Every structure is written in C-alpha cells, then in structure tokens.
C-alpha cells in the first residue's frame, strides 16, 4: 500500500530539510531538477524528442523549471524557456537558477530563453516535441488567473509530450478539482505522492505519476500520520480469501443474491455468476417465480430460489418470510442490481436491513435508491455500499458537483458516521472504511464504463466478504481484481469490446496473474 500525503505535509518536509537538516534550499531544488530530468529520460525512449520547451512560473516551481533546463542543455537537447516572470519579479533560488541558466544558454545557439509578453510568445513552443509545465506547484492558490488559464489552454492544444513538475498547473491538489488544468502525460511529483494526484481531476490530468527526490529520503514521512493509500497489486494478493484445504462447499462462503425483476433480468445473473467465479462455495439467487426460466438460461451454476411474485415480477415485503431461511444461512447478501423501485421492493429492503444488523450485506443499485434520504434509520455496520457518484450524491441528497468538489471528505465522513464501508465506484474507485481511511484503486480502464460491470463487482465483493472475516482486505482485493480482469482483457478485446460477462470469465486469470506474481 502506498501512503499518500497532503501538499501541506510535503511543504513541511521541505521545511524539515531546510530548518532541521539545515540543507540549503537550493540543494533541494537541484536534487528535484536532476530527478525530474532522470524521470523524463527514463520514461521516454531515446530519439523520441529533441526540442524541449519549458514554461516557468514566478515561484519555486518555476525555479525547478530553470534548473531542469540546465540539465537538458548540458545533455545536448535544444531548449526553449519561457519565463512568466522577469528578473525583478523572481527571488531566492528561482532567481539564482534563472540567472545561471540565462548565462549558460548563450553558449547553446539552438536554445533560447525569453520573458513572456503575451500569448503570442508561446508560438516559440510550436517546434517543441516535449513541453514541461513548471508554472505552479504546491504554492498554487485559488483558481487560475485569466492569463494563466489562456496559457494552459494554449499548451493543452500543442502536439507534444507533456510533463508536469510536481503538480499539473490548475489542479487543486487538496481537493483534486480545478477548471482549467494542464493535461500531462507524465507528472514528476516531488518528495512524496499527494492524494489529489490520484483521483478526481488529478486522475484525469496527471498521466503517469512518478516520484522525484529532493534528497531527504522517506524517513521523514514515516513519522507523518496519513489516512490515504494507493492500492498496490500485493495488497490485492494479501487480501485474497484464504482457501482452507479441508473446506466444503458450505464452509467456503455462502452468498445470497437478491436481485433482478421483470424489467432487468441480466443484472441479477451477472451478479450471481460473478459470485461463483470468484470463489464462493455456494450461491443462491432469489428471483421472481413467474419469470424464473429467463434467468435460468443465463445462470452459469448458481442455484435459483424462486419466490412467489404473483406474476408481479418483483420482490415484495411478503417474500421476506419465504426467504428468511436463506437470509439466515448466508454469510453475505448482495442486494440491489435490477431489483426495481416498487414500494413493496423498498419495504423488503428496509426489513432486510432492520432484521439483519450484523450480517455482511452489499447494498447496490436499487437497494441504494431504497435507502435514499433514510439511510440514517438503519444500522449500517458491516454493510458495504457500492454506489457510483450519482447514486452516492442522491443517497445523501447533494448534487454531483457538490460531491465531486469535496469527494474525499464527504466519503470519509459518511463512512465514519455510519460505521460502514463505502466503495465509491468510478475512475478511480475509492474504498472508505469506518476508521476514516481511504484506499484508491487506480487500475481499470474505460472499457469498464458499460452497463453491468458494476453488477459484476457487487457479486465479487459479496463472494469475497463471504469467504473471509476481513471486510477491508476483501474489498481491496475484490475491487483491484475486478479492474485487473478488465485490464487483462485489453489486448484481446480492446477498450471497445469488453462486456461484463468477459470480466467474469477473465476473473480466474486475474487471480492467477496475482498469484503467479507473488508466490
Ligand atoms: N520549498 C522547497 O524547498 C522546494 C520547493 N520546490 C518546488 O517549489 C514549488 C513550490 O514553490 P512556491 O511555494 O514558490 O509556489 P509555486 O507553486 O511556485 O507558486 C507560487 C507562485 O504562483 C503564483 N500563484 C499562486 N496561485 C496562483 C493562481 N491561482 N494564479 C496565478 N498565479 C498564482 C504566486 O503568485 P502570488 O500569489 O505570490 O502573487 C507565486 O508567484 C513546489 O511545487 C516544487 O516544485 C522544489 O524545488 C523542492 C524544494
Ligand atoms: N473509465 C473507467 N476506468 C476505470 N474503471 C471504470 C471506468 N468507468 C467505469 N469503471 C468501473 O466500472 C464499474 C461501473 O459500475 P456502475 O457504474 O455501477 O455500472 P453498472 O451499474 O451499469 O454496472 C465500476 O466498477 C467502475 O469503477
Ligand atoms: K507544475
């Protein structure tokens, strides 16, 4: 698990280096620039670029840019530097490095440094095949000035590899938000990973994220408490439910899926099929009797229990007693996909939650709708809610914008206050636990943005939590493997051709891939 930090933590680490270790700040800048240079060279193969454009802001992020320019110059690249500040506006280490680079560049006839005058100055970058944004870093405040917005929009349109120094300009790394944001292919973030690079607008604007060193190592950060983590493959491996060699089918995870209705049959079958393909010993799908034959055709091997629906084609409060034995039997229950929103269905869901306070229940789709606005009436401990952003915003009665402007805080508060697990689906999916910790899964691909992939995830989660006593590790493993299965499908199916059933079929290969990597 990779710990993630706030930009405040990172700025304090800079202060620690300067004030406690007594490292001259210019040494930190030099280290930063050298490691950015090395990261760029490592990430782009030789001959991919010759002309480097670097645009430098007025603070130390710009200082990193001037320093980086020197490394490119001495390694024989042609460099065009555009400084947004003139010499009088710069100070400290940024000014020192501006002066050094300005003197040095005279010896390189194909390289130049200019002071930005207007948007036309950026035309100089048109021949560059690699562009570095060293405009704003951790000192960024509020929204971008109009001038910076025009600059970032201009840069985003250029055909070139795009690099960001520390943080893409325009990204508020505390909230992962921003309006106009530089869109990078590679972000070399300094000192430590900041949480906001990995979700929201950070996820969509950083490209690949690597760490650049300022030369103080990791020791300082071991003393800093964080609640945010990025999931690594080995976390998914260690979260896999253990298989006891003497297990029999009923000791190997028993799952009840309550899903599907006359309107939506497919969702229920995807969830139930996913349960067994992810290792549960037994799975029952509770389904309306009057349409059970349609489901039977789509089920791989879960057992169907047909409840009496009086040809209404959905589950009703009256079905509760009929299903009670299986509810008690199950180690976990998945409820929601394709259930529909009839009053009787909502009452059934309420009763299930009221009567099963300690049961592990995965609440998804229509079951989330059933507790919209009234979720506080239920004891949600041991419950796992799996909404996408719209479902979560509806659940807690806010708009999607309000949610996405403060995503981590809202998710965290919700899970802590309701003592539940929240799997907030999206790109990326974020898991929140009742202790206020956050686990970000950045694997997966856009081919998953398709009806039914969420139903598969619900099945995998119900299966893993039924097989294990550890909810948190099971969730980490289930979410990661669901995305890994989709990633493994890319070479065969492309991002266009993946369907949810493929993810179910690929799931055992995803487990095998993990096991082969770590055993
Ligand atoms: N500290 C260290 O030891 C090390 C630091 N390092 C590097 O320094 C970076 C932090 O540097 P920093 O603190 O100078 O801030 P930085 O990101 O350059 O921005 C400040 C400038 O931006 C301006 N500005 C702000 N918001 C704006 C807006 N919305 N729209 C427009 N302008 C805006 C602001 O203007 P002002 O508000 O002051 O008028 C000021 O001029 C860090 O990310 C890393 O790259 C490394 O070298 C390692 C060692
Ligand atoms: N661009 C993307 N990158 C990675 N994962 C994605 C992307 N789009 C969707 N997903 C994943 O696909 C699944 C979609 O689930 P959901 O929104 O519930 O759809 P449905 O209910 O239609 O199945 C979630 O696991 C989500 O994280
Ligand atoms: K930047």
PDB file of C-alpha atoms in Angstrom, residues 225-426:
ATOM      1  CA  UNK A 225       0.236  10.107  10.036  1.00  0.00           C
ATOM      2  CA  UNK A 226      -1.840   9.652   6.893  1.00  0.00           C
ATOM      3  CA  UNK A 227      -5.211   8.055   6.228  1.00  0.00           C
ATOM      4  CA  UNK A 228      -4.872   7.853   2.467  1.00  0.00           C
ATOM      5  CA  UNK A 229      -3.420   4.986   0.479  1.00  0.00           C
ATOM      6  CA  UNK A 230      -2.980   3.830  -3.096  1.00  0.00           C
ATOM      7  CA  UNK A 231      -3.706   0.133  -3.605  1.00  0.00           C
ATOM      8  CA  UNK A 232      -0.811  -1.942  -4.944  1.00  0.00           C
ATOM      9  CA  UNK A 233      -1.072  -5.391  -6.544  1.00  0.00           C
ATOM     10  CA  UNK A 234       0.383  -7.087  -3.478  1.00  0.00           C
ATOM     11  CA  UNK A 235      -2.398  -5.624  -1.315  1.00  0.00           C
ATOM     12  CA  UNK A 236      -4.881  -7.356  -3.574  1.00  0.00           C
ATOM     13  CA  UNK A 237      -2.896 -10.568  -3.300  1.00  0.00           C
ATOM     14  CA  UNK A 238      -2.773 -10.483   0.504  1.00  0.00           C
ATOM     15  CA  UNK A 239      -6.484  -9.643   0.606  1.00  0.00           C
ATOM     16  CA  UNK A 240      -7.480 -12.786  -1.280  1.00  0.00           C
ATOM     17  CA  UNK A 241      -9.693 -15.001   0.891  1.00  0.00           C
ATOM     18  CA  UNK A 242      -7.687 -17.930   2.194  1.00  0.00           C
ATOM     19  CA  UNK A 243      -8.591 -21.358   0.878  1.00  0.00           C
ATOM     20  CA  UNK A 244      -8.637 -23.981   3.598  1.00  0.00           C
ATOM     21  CA  UNK A 245      -7.798 -27.364   2.033  1.00  0.00           C
ATOM     22  CA  UNK A 246     -10.432 -29.128   4.125  1.00  0.00           C
ATOM     23  CA  UNK A 247     -13.182 -26.692   3.087  1.00  0.00           C
ATOM     24  CA  UNK A 248     -16.501 -27.994   1.797  1.00  0.00           C
ATOM     25  CA  UNK A 249     -18.976 -26.016  -0.266  1.00  0.00           C
ATOM     26  CA  UNK A 250     -20.898 -24.598   2.687  1.00  0.00           C
ATOM     27  CA  UNK A 251     -17.780 -23.619   4.608  1.00  0.00           C
ATOM     28  CA  UNK A 252     -16.345 -21.854   1.591  1.00  0.00           C
ATOM     29  CA  UNK A 253     -18.545 -18.751   1.582  1.00  0.00           C
ATOM     30  CA  UNK A 254     -22.309 -18.812   1.212  1.00  0.00           C
ATOM     31  CA  UNK A 255     -23.895 -15.959  -0.685  1.00  0.00           C
ATOM     32  CA  UNK A 256     -27.499 -14.982  -1.246  1.00  0.00           C
ATOM     33  CA  UNK A 257     -28.114 -12.628  -4.164  1.00  0.00           C
ATOM     34  CA  UNK A 258     -31.417 -10.767  -4.101  1.00  0.00           C
ATOM     35  CA  UNK A 259     -31.513  -9.110  -7.494  1.00  0.00           C
ATOM     36  CA  UNK A 260     -33.432  -8.842 -10.739  1.00  0.00           C
ATOM     37  CA  UNK A 261     -37.035  -8.222 -11.696  1.00  0.00           C
ATOM     38  CA  UNK A 262     -39.154  -8.425 -14.833  1.00  0.00           C
ATOM     39  CA  UNK A 263     -37.558  -5.232 -16.089  1.00  0.00           C
ATOM     40  CA  UNK A 264     -33.958  -6.252 -15.500  1.00  0.00           C
ATOM     41  CA  UNK A 265     -33.026  -9.902 -15.605  1.00  0.00           C
ATOM     42  CA  UNK A 266     -29.441  -9.590 -16.836  1.00  0.00           C
ATOM     43  CA  UNK A 267     -28.087  -7.655 -13.842  1.00  0.00           C
ATOM     44  CA  UNK A 268     -29.114 -10.386 -11.391  1.00  0.00           C
ATOM     45  CA  UNK A 269     -27.437 -13.092 -13.436  1.00  0.00           C
ATOM     46  CA  UNK A 270     -24.203 -11.105 -13.796  1.00  0.00           C
ATOM     47  CA  UNK A 271     -24.042 -10.645 -10.030  1.00  0.00           C
ATOM     48  CA  UNK A 272     -24.813 -14.297  -9.278  1.00  0.00           C
ATOM     49  CA  UNK A 273     -22.411 -15.626 -11.917  1.00  0.00           C
ATOM     50  CA  UNK A 274     -19.653 -13.358 -10.588  1.00  0.00           C
ATOM     51  CA  UNK A 275     -20.153 -14.748  -7.072  1.00  0.00           C
ATOM     52  CA  UNK A 276     -19.202 -18.291  -8.043  1.00  0.00           C
ATOM     53  CA  UNK A 277     -16.389 -17.333 -10.439  1.00  0.00           C
ATOM     54  CA  UNK A 278     -14.727 -15.508  -7.574  1.00  0.00           C
ATOM     55  CA  UNK A 279     -14.566 -18.499  -5.320  1.00  0.00           C
ATOM     56  CA  UNK A 280     -17.671 -18.681  -3.121  1.00  0.00           C
ATOM     57  CA  UNK A 281     -18.735 -22.230  -2.274  1.00  0.00           C
ATOM     58  CA  UNK A 282     -22.445 -21.668  -2.712  1.00  0.00           C
ATOM     59  CA  UNK A 283     -24.684 -19.021  -4.236  1.00  0.00           C
ATOM     60  CA  UNK A 284     -28.463 -18.738  -4.299  1.00  0.00           C
ATOM     61  CA  UNK A 285     -30.173 -16.209  -6.497  1.00  0.00           C
ATOM     62  CA  UNK A 286     -33.587 -15.197  -5.161  1.00  0.00           C
ATOM     63  CA  UNK A 287     -35.701 -14.365  -8.212  1.00  0.00           C
ATOM     64  CA  UNK A 288     -39.401 -13.893  -9.151  1.00  0.00           C
ATOM     65  CA  UNK A 289     -41.041 -17.272  -9.816  1.00  0.00           C
ATOM     66  CA  UNK A 290     -43.131 -16.098 -12.758  1.00  0.00           C
ATOM     67  CA  UNK A 291     -40.032 -15.295 -14.863  1.00  0.00           C
ATOM     68  CA  UNK A 292     -37.524 -17.729 -13.449  1.00  0.00           C
ATOM     69  CA  UNK A 293     -36.991 -19.520 -16.790  1.00  0.00           C
ATOM     70  CA  UNK A 294     -35.453 -16.409 -18.331  1.00  0.00           C
ATOM     71  CA  UNK A 295     -32.891 -16.246 -15.534  1.00  0.00           C
ATOM     72  CA  UNK A 296     -32.179 -19.975 -15.617  1.00  0.00           C
ATOM     73  CA  UNK A 297     -30.981 -19.631 -19.214  1.00  0.00           C
ATOM     74  CA  UNK A 298     -28.396 -17.024 -18.207  1.00  0.00           C
ATOM     75  CA  UNK A 299     -27.112 -18.541 -14.985  1.00  0.00           C
ATOM     76  CA  UNK A 300     -23.874 -20.478 -15.099  1.00  0.00           C
ATOM     77  CA  UNK A 301     -24.382 -22.529 -11.949  1.00  0.00           C
ATOM     78  CA  UNK A 302     -25.823 -20.570  -9.023  1.00  0.00           C
ATOM     79  CA  UNK A 303     -28.963 -22.150  -7.650  1.00  0.00           C
ATOM     80  CA  UNK A 304     -32.153 -20.199  -8.191  1.00  0.00           C
ATOM     81  CA  UNK A 305     -34.756 -19.925  -5.464  1.00  0.00           C
ATOM     82  CA  UNK A 306     -37.981 -18.751  -6.968  1.00  0.00           C
ATOM     83  CA  UNK A 307     -40.126 -16.647  -4.632  1.00  0.00           C
ATOM     84  CA  UNK A 308     -43.843 -16.283  -5.214  1.00  0.00           C
ATOM     85  CA  UNK A 309     -44.337 -12.972  -7.036  1.00  0.00           C
ATOM     86  CA  UNK A 310     -47.975 -13.437  -8.138  1.00  0.00           C
ATOM     87  CA  UNK A 311     -46.788 -12.568 -11.680  1.00  0.00           C
ATOM     88  CA  UNK A 312     -45.784  -9.093 -10.489  1.00  0.00           C
ATOM     89  CA  UNK A 313     -42.188  -9.801 -11.454  1.00  0.00           C
ATOM     90  CA  UNK A 314     -40.540  -8.121  -8.466  1.00  0.00           C
ATOM     91  CA  UNK A 315     -39.732  -8.852  -4.830  1.00  0.00           C
ATOM     92  CA  UNK A 316     -42.239  -7.750  -2.192  1.00  0.00           C
ATOM     93  CA  UNK A 317     -42.329  -7.387   1.571  1.00  0.00           C
ATOM     94  CA  UNK A 318     -44.355 -10.636   1.760  1.00  0.00           C
ATOM     95  CA  UNK A 319     -41.427 -12.561   0.287  1.00  0.00           C
ATOM     96  CA  UNK A 320     -39.286 -11.833   3.331  1.00  0.00           C
ATOM     97  CA  UNK A 321     -40.527 -14.801   5.387  1.00  0.00           C
ATOM     98  CA  UNK A 322     -40.225 -17.076   2.385  1.00  0.00           C
ATOM     99  CA  UNK A 323     -36.564 -16.103   2.001  1.00  0.00           C
ATOM    100  CA  UNK A 324     -35.735 -15.873   5.732  1.00  0.00           C
ATOM    101  CA  UNK A 325     -34.138 -19.292   5.940  1.00  0.00           C
ATOM    102  CA  UNK A 326     -31.696 -18.436   3.142  1.00  0.00           C
ATOM    103  CA  UNK A 327     -31.079 -14.980   4.576  1.00  0.00           C
ATOM    104  CA  UNK A 328     -30.043 -16.593   7.883  1.00  0.00           C
ATOM    105  CA  UNK A 329     -27.960 -19.209   6.043  1.00  0.00           C
ATOM    106  CA  UNK A 330     -25.918 -16.738   4.013  1.00  0.00           C
ATOM    107  CA  UNK A 331     -22.523 -15.441   5.125  1.00  0.00           C
ATOM    108  CA  UNK A 332     -23.164 -12.439   2.933  1.00  0.00           C
ATOM    109  CA  UNK A 333     -26.020 -10.998   0.915  1.00  0.00           C
ATOM    110  CA  UNK A 334     -25.814  -8.930  -2.274  1.00  0.00           C
ATOM    111  CA  UNK A 335     -28.923  -6.886  -2.848  1.00  0.00           C
ATOM    112  CA  UNK A 336     -29.950  -4.380  -5.459  1.00  0.00           C
ATOM    113  CA  UNK A 337     -28.936  -4.976  -9.088  1.00  0.00           C
ATOM    114  CA  UNK A 338     -32.017  -4.824 -11.290  1.00  0.00           C
ATOM    115  CA  UNK A 339     -34.464  -5.152  -8.347  1.00  0.00           C
ATOM    116  CA  UNK A 340     -36.622  -2.223  -9.450  1.00  0.00           C
ATOM    117  CA  UNK A 341     -38.115   0.522  -7.309  1.00  0.00           C
ATOM    118  CA  UNK A 342     -41.612  -0.681  -6.441  1.00  0.00           C
ATOM    119  CA  UNK A 343     -42.908   0.188  -2.971  1.00  0.00           C
ATOM    120  CA  UNK A 344     -43.055  -3.464  -1.961  1.00  0.00           C
ATOM    121  CA  UNK A 345     -39.433  -3.910  -3.033  1.00  0.00           C
ATOM    122  CA  UNK A 346     -38.366  -0.920  -0.976  1.00  0.00           C
ATOM    123  CA  UNK A 347     -40.194  -2.325   2.057  1.00  0.00           C
ATOM    124  CA  UNK A 348     -38.472  -5.680   1.577  1.00  0.00           C
ATOM    125  CA  UNK A 349     -35.082  -3.966   1.548  1.00  0.00           C
ATOM    126  CA  UNK A 350     -35.897  -1.979   4.684  1.00  0.00           C
ATOM    127  CA  UNK A 351     -36.957  -5.126   6.503  1.00  0.00           C
ATOM    128  CA  UNK A 352     -33.810  -6.974   5.401  1.00  0.00           C
ATOM    129  CA  UNK A 353     -31.656  -4.194   6.835  1.00  0.00           C
ATOM    130  CA  UNK A 354     -33.677  -3.867  10.037  1.00  0.00           C
ATOM    131  CA  UNK A 355     -33.632  -7.593  10.801  1.00  0.00           C
ATOM    132  CA  UNK A 356     -30.011  -8.294   9.922  1.00  0.00           C
ATOM    133  CA  UNK A 357     -27.937  -5.844  11.882  1.00  0.00           C
ATOM    134  CA  UNK A 358     -24.675  -7.796  11.871  1.00  0.00           C
ATOM    135  CA  UNK A 359     -24.965  -9.528   8.538  1.00  0.00           C
ATOM    136  CA  UNK A 360     -22.498  -8.540   5.819  1.00  0.00           C
ATOM    137  CA  UNK A 361     -24.736  -7.037   3.160  1.00  0.00           C
ATOM    138  CA  UNK A 362     -23.575  -5.470  -0.105  1.00  0.00           C
ATOM    139  CA  UNK A 363     -26.035  -2.706  -0.930  1.00  0.00           C
ATOM    140  CA  UNK A 364     -26.016  -1.715  -4.583  1.00  0.00           C
ATOM    141  CA  UNK A 365     -28.110  -0.056  -7.301  1.00  0.00           C
ATOM    142  CA  UNK A 366     -31.878  -0.112  -6.495  1.00  0.00           C
ATOM    143  CA  UNK A 367     -31.156  -1.102  -2.897  1.00  0.00           C
ATOM    144  CA  UNK A 368     -29.238   2.178  -2.550  1.00  0.00           C
ATOM    145  CA  UNK A 369     -32.220   4.005  -4.016  1.00  0.00           C
ATOM    146  CA  UNK A 370     -34.407   2.303  -1.391  1.00  0.00           C
ATOM    147  CA  UNK A 371     -32.463   3.960   1.421  1.00  0.00           C
ATOM    148  CA  UNK A 372     -32.046   7.369  -0.228  1.00  0.00           C
ATOM    149  CA  UNK A 373     -32.571  10.050   2.374  1.00  0.00           C
ATOM    150  CA  UNK A 374     -33.477   7.492   5.073  1.00  0.00           C
ATOM    151  CA  UNK A 375     -30.184   5.603   5.382  1.00  0.00           C
ATOM    152  CA  UNK A 376     -29.735   7.064   8.875  1.00  0.00           C
ATOM    153  CA  UNK A 377     -32.671   4.934  10.069  1.00  0.00           C
ATOM    154  CA  UNK A 378     -30.609   1.776   9.615  1.00  0.00           C
ATOM    155  CA  UNK A 379     -27.636   0.344  11.412  1.00  0.00           C
ATOM    156  CA  UNK A 380     -25.108   0.163   8.605  1.00  0.00           C
ATOM    157  CA  UNK A 381     -22.318  -1.597  10.481  1.00  0.00           C
ATOM    158  CA  UNK A 382     -20.890  -4.479   8.449  1.00  0.00           C
ATOM    159  CA  UNK A 383     -22.685  -3.087   5.417  1.00  0.00           C
ATOM    160  CA  UNK A 384     -20.878  -2.341   2.175  1.00  0.00           C
ATOM    161  CA  UNK A 385     -22.420   0.337  -0.016  1.00  0.00           C
ATOM    162  CA  UNK A 386     -21.295   0.338  -3.656  1.00  0.00           C
ATOM    163  CA  UNK A 387     -22.664   3.491  -5.318  1.00  0.00           C
ATOM    164  CA  UNK A 388     -21.265   5.333  -8.301  1.00  0.00           C
ATOM    165  CA  UNK A 389     -21.024   9.112  -7.877  1.00  0.00           C
ATOM    166  CA  UNK A 390     -24.618   9.853  -8.897  1.00  0.00           C
ATOM    167  CA  UNK A 391     -26.032   7.170  -6.618  1.00  0.00           C
ATOM    168  CA  UNK A 392     -23.963   8.436  -3.705  1.00  0.00           C
ATOM    169  CA  UNK A 393     -24.920  12.063  -4.319  1.00  0.00           C
ATOM    170  CA  UNK A 394     -28.607  11.029  -4.410  1.00  0.00           C
ATOM    171  CA  UNK A 395     -28.213   8.919  -1.288  1.00  0.00           C
ATOM    172  CA  UNK A 396     -27.010  11.856   0.766  1.00  0.00           C
ATOM    173  CA  UNK A 397     -29.126  14.455  -1.066  1.00  0.00           C
ATOM    174  CA  UNK A 398     -26.437  16.618  -2.612  1.00  0.00           C
ATOM    175  CA  UNK A 399     -25.571  17.415  -6.220  1.00  0.00           C
ATOM    176  CA  UNK A 400     -22.814  15.580  -8.078  1.00  0.00           C
ATOM    177  CA  UNK A 401     -20.852  18.852  -8.271  1.00  0.00           C
ATOM    178  CA  UNK A 402     -21.025  19.314  -4.510  1.00  0.00           C
ATOM    179  CA  UNK A 403     -19.859  15.751  -4.065  1.00  0.00           C
ATOM    180  CA  UNK A 404     -17.005  15.938  -6.549  1.00  0.00           C
ATOM    181  CA  UNK A 405     -15.783  19.261  -5.170  1.00  0.00           C
ATOM    182  CA  UNK A 406     -15.163  17.618  -1.812  1.00  0.00           C
ATOM    183  CA  UNK A 407     -15.181  13.933  -2.598  1.00  0.00           C
ATOM    184  CA  UNK A 408     -12.763  12.514  -0.061  1.00  0.00           C
ATOM    185  CA  UNK A 409     -14.063  14.466   2.906  1.00  0.00           C
ATOM    186  CA  UNK A 410     -17.674  13.623   2.141  1.00  0.00           C
ATOM    187  CA  UNK A 411     -16.961   9.911   1.605  1.00  0.00           C
ATOM    188  CA  UNK A 412     -14.828   9.775   4.736  1.00  0.00           C
ATOM    189  CA  UNK A 413     -17.407  11.496   6.912  1.00  0.00           C
ATOM    190  CA  UNK A 414     -20.162   9.242   5.609  1.00  0.00           C
ATOM    191  CA  UNK A 415     -18.297   6.011   6.367  1.00  0.00           C
ATOM    192  CA  UNK A 416     -17.180   7.151   9.803  1.00  0.00           C
ATOM    193  CA  UNK A 417     -20.586   8.494  10.854  1.00  0.00           C
ATOM    194  CA  UNK A 418     -22.447   5.419   9.612  1.00  0.00           C
ATOM    195  CA  UNK A 419     -19.772   2.927  10.639  1.00  0.00           C
ATOM    196  CA  UNK A 420     -19.917   1.329   7.198  1.00  0.00           C
ATOM    197  CA  UNK A 421     -17.753   0.601   4.184  1.00  0.00           C
ATOM    198  CA  UNK A 422     -18.244   2.690   1.086  1.00  0.00           C
ATOM    199  CA  UNK A 423     -16.980   1.537  -2.306  1.00  0.00           C
ATOM    200  CA  UNK A 424     -17.376   4.661  -4.406  1.00  0.00           C
ATOM    201  CA  UNK A 425     -17.223   3.421  -7.977  1.00  0.00           C
ATOM    202  CA  UNK A 426     -15.696   5.433 -10.765  1.00  0.00           C
TER     203      UNK A 426
END
